PDB file of C-alpha atoms in Angstrom:
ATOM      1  CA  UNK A   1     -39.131  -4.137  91.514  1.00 44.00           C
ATOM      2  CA  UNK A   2     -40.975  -6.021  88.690  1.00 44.00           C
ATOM      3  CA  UNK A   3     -43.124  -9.504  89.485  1.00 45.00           C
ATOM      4  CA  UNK A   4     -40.066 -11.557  88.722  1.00 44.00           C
ATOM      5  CA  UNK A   5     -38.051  -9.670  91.177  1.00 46.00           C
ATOM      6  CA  UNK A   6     -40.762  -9.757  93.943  1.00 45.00           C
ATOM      7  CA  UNK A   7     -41.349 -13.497  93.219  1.00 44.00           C
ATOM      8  CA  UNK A   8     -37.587 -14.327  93.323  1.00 43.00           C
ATOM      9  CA  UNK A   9     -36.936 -11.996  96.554  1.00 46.00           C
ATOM     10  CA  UNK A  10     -39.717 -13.458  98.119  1.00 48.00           C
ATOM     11  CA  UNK A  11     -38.762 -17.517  97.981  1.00 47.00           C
ATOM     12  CA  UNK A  12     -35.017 -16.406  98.687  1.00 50.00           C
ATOM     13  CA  UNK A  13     -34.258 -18.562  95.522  1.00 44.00           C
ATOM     14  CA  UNK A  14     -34.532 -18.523  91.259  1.00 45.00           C
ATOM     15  CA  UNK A  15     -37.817 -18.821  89.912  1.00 45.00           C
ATOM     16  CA  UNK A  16     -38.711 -18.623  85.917  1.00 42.00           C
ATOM     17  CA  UNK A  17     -38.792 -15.234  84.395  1.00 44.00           C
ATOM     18  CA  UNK A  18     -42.156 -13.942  84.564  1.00 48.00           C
ATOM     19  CA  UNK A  19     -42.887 -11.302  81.916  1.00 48.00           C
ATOM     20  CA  UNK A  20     -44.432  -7.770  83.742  1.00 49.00           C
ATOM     21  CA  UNK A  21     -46.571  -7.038  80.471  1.00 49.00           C
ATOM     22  CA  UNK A  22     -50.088  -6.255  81.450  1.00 47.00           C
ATOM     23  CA  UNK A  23     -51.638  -6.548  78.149  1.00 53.00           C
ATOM     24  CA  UNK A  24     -51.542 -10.307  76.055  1.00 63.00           C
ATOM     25  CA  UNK A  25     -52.425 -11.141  73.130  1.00 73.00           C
ATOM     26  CA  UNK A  26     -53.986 -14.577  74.554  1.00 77.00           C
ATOM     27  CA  UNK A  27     -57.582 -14.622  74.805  1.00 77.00           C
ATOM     28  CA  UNK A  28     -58.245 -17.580  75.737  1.00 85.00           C
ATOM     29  CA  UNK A  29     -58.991 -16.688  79.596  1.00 90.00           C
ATOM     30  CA  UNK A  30     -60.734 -13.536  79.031  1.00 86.00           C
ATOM     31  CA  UNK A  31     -64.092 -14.061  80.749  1.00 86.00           C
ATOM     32  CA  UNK A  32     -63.220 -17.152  82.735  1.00 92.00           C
ATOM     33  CA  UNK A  33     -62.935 -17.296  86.257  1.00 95.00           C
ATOM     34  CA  UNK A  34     -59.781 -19.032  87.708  1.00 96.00           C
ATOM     35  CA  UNK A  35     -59.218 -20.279  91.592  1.00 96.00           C
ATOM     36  CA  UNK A  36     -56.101 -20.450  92.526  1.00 97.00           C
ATOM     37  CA  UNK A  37     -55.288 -22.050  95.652  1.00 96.00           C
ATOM     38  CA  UNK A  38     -52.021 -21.173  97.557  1.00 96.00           C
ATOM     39  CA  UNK A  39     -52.066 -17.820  96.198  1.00 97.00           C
ATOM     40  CA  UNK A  40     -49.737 -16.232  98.755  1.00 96.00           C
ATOM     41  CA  UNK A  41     -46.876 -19.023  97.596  1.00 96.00           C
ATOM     42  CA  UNK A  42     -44.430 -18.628  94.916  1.00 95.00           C
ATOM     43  CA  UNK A  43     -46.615 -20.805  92.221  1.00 97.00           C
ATOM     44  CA  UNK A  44     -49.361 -19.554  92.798  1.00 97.00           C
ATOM     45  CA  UNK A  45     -48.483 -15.829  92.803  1.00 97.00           C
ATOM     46  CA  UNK A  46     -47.156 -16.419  89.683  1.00 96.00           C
ATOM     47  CA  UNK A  47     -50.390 -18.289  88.346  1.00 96.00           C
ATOM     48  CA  UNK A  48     -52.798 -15.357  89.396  1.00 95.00           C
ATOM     49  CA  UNK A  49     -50.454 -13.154  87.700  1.00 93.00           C
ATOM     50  CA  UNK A  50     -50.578 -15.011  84.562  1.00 93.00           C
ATOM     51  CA  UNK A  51     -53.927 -15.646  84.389  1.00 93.00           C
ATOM     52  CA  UNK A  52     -55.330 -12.173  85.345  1.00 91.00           C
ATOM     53  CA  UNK A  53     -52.746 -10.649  82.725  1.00 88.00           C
ATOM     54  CA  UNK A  54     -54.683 -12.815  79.935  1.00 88.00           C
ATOM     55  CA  UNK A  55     -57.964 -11.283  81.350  1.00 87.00           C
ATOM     56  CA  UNK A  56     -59.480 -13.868  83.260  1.00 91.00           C
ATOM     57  CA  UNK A  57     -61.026 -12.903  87.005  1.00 93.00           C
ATOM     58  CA  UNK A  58     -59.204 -14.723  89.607  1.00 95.00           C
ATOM     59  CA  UNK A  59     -59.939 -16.212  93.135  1.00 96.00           C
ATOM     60  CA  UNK A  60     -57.009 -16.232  95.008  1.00 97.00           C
ATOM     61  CA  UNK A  61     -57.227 -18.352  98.213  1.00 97.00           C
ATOM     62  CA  UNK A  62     -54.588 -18.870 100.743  1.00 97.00           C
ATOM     63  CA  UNK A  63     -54.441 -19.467 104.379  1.00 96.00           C
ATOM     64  CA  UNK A  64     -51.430 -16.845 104.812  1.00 97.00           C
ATOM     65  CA  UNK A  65     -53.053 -13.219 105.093  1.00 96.00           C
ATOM     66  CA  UNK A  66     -50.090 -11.089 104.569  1.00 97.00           C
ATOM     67  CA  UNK A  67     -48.834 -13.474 101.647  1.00 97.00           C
ATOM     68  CA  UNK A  68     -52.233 -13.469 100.043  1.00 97.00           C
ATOM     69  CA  UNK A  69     -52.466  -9.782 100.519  1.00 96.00           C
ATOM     70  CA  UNK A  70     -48.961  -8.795  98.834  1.00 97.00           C
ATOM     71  CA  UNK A  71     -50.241 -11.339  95.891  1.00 96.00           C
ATOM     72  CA  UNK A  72     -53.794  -9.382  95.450  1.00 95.00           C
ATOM     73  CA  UNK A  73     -51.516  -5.864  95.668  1.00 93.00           C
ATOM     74  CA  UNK A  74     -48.384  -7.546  92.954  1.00 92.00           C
ATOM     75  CA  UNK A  75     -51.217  -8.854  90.801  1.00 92.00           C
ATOM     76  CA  UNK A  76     -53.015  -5.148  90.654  1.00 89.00           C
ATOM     77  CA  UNK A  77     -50.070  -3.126  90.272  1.00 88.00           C
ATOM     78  CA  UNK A  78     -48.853  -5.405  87.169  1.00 86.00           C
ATOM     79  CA  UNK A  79     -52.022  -5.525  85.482  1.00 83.00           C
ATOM     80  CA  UNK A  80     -53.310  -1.447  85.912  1.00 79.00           C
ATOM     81  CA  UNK A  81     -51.330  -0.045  82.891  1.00 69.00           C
ATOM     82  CA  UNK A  82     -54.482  -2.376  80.946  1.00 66.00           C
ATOM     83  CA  UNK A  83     -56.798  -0.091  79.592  1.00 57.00           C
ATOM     84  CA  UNK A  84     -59.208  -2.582  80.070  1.00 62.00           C
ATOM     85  CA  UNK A  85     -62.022  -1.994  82.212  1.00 57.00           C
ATOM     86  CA  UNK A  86     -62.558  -3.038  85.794  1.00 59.00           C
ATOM     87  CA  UNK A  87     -58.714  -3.920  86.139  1.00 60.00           C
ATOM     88  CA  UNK A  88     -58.500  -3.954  89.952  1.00 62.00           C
ATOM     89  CA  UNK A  89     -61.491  -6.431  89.654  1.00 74.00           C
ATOM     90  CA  UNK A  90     -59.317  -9.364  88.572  1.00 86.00           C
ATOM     91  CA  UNK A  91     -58.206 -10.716  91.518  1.00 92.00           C
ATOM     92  CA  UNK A  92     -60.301 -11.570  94.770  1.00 94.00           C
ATOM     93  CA  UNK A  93     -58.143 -12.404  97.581  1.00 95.00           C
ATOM     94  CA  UNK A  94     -60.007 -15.342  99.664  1.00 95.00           C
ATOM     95  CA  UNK A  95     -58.630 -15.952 103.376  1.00 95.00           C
ATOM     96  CA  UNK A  96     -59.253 -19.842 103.787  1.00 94.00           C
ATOM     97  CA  UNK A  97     -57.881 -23.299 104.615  1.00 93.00           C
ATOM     98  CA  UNK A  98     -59.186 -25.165 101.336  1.00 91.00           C
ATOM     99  CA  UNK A  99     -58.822 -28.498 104.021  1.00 92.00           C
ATOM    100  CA  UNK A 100     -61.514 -27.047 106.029  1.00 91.00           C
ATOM    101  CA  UNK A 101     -64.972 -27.075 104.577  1.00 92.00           C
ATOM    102  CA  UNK A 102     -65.867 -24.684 107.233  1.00 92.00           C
ATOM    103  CA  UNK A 103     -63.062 -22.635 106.253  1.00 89.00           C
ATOM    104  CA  UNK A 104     -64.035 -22.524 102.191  1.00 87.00           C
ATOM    105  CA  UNK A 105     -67.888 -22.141 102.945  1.00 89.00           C
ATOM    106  CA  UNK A 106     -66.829 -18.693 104.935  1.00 89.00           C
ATOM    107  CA  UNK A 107     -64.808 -17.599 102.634  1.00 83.00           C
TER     108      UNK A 107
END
């Protein structure tokens, strides 16, 4: 199953084609770090997937464990045909409420 499929299977509905390509030609994230909050949804999945295919380090943060988890493990397995170093450094999963500032300081 590609990311599209997992995305699509997972919401039980459509979403936009994502491309499974690990390697981009778009530099312009390489070196940035991106926070994505509601990683575990559909959108966000999708965003850390983008992102972390144009080499930029991502900070995925949801509430959702298991949904959070299966994004860090999609996002890994998509992006480790790169022969780019430090691949399975990418993504950081983050458990947390982002409405609790409790919750975000312990993460």
């Amino acid at each position: 199953m590609n990311a599209a499929e997992s995305l699509s299977s997972a919401s039980g509905s459509p979403e936009p084609a994502i491309t499974s390509t690990t390697t981009s030609t778009d530099t312009r994230f390489r070196g940035k770090t991106i926070v994505i909050t509601g990683a575990g949804g559909t959108f966000g999945r999708a965003g850390c997937l983008y992102f972390a295919q144009r080499g930029a380090r991502v900070a995925a943060l949801d509430n959702n464990f298991d949904a959070l988890t299966e994004t860090v493990q999609l996002v890994r397995k998509e992006c480790q045909a790169s022969a780019e170093p430090y691949v399975n450094k990418r993504i950081n999963g983050f458990e947390c409420d982002v409405t609790s500032t409790e919750s975000v300081d312990a993460a």
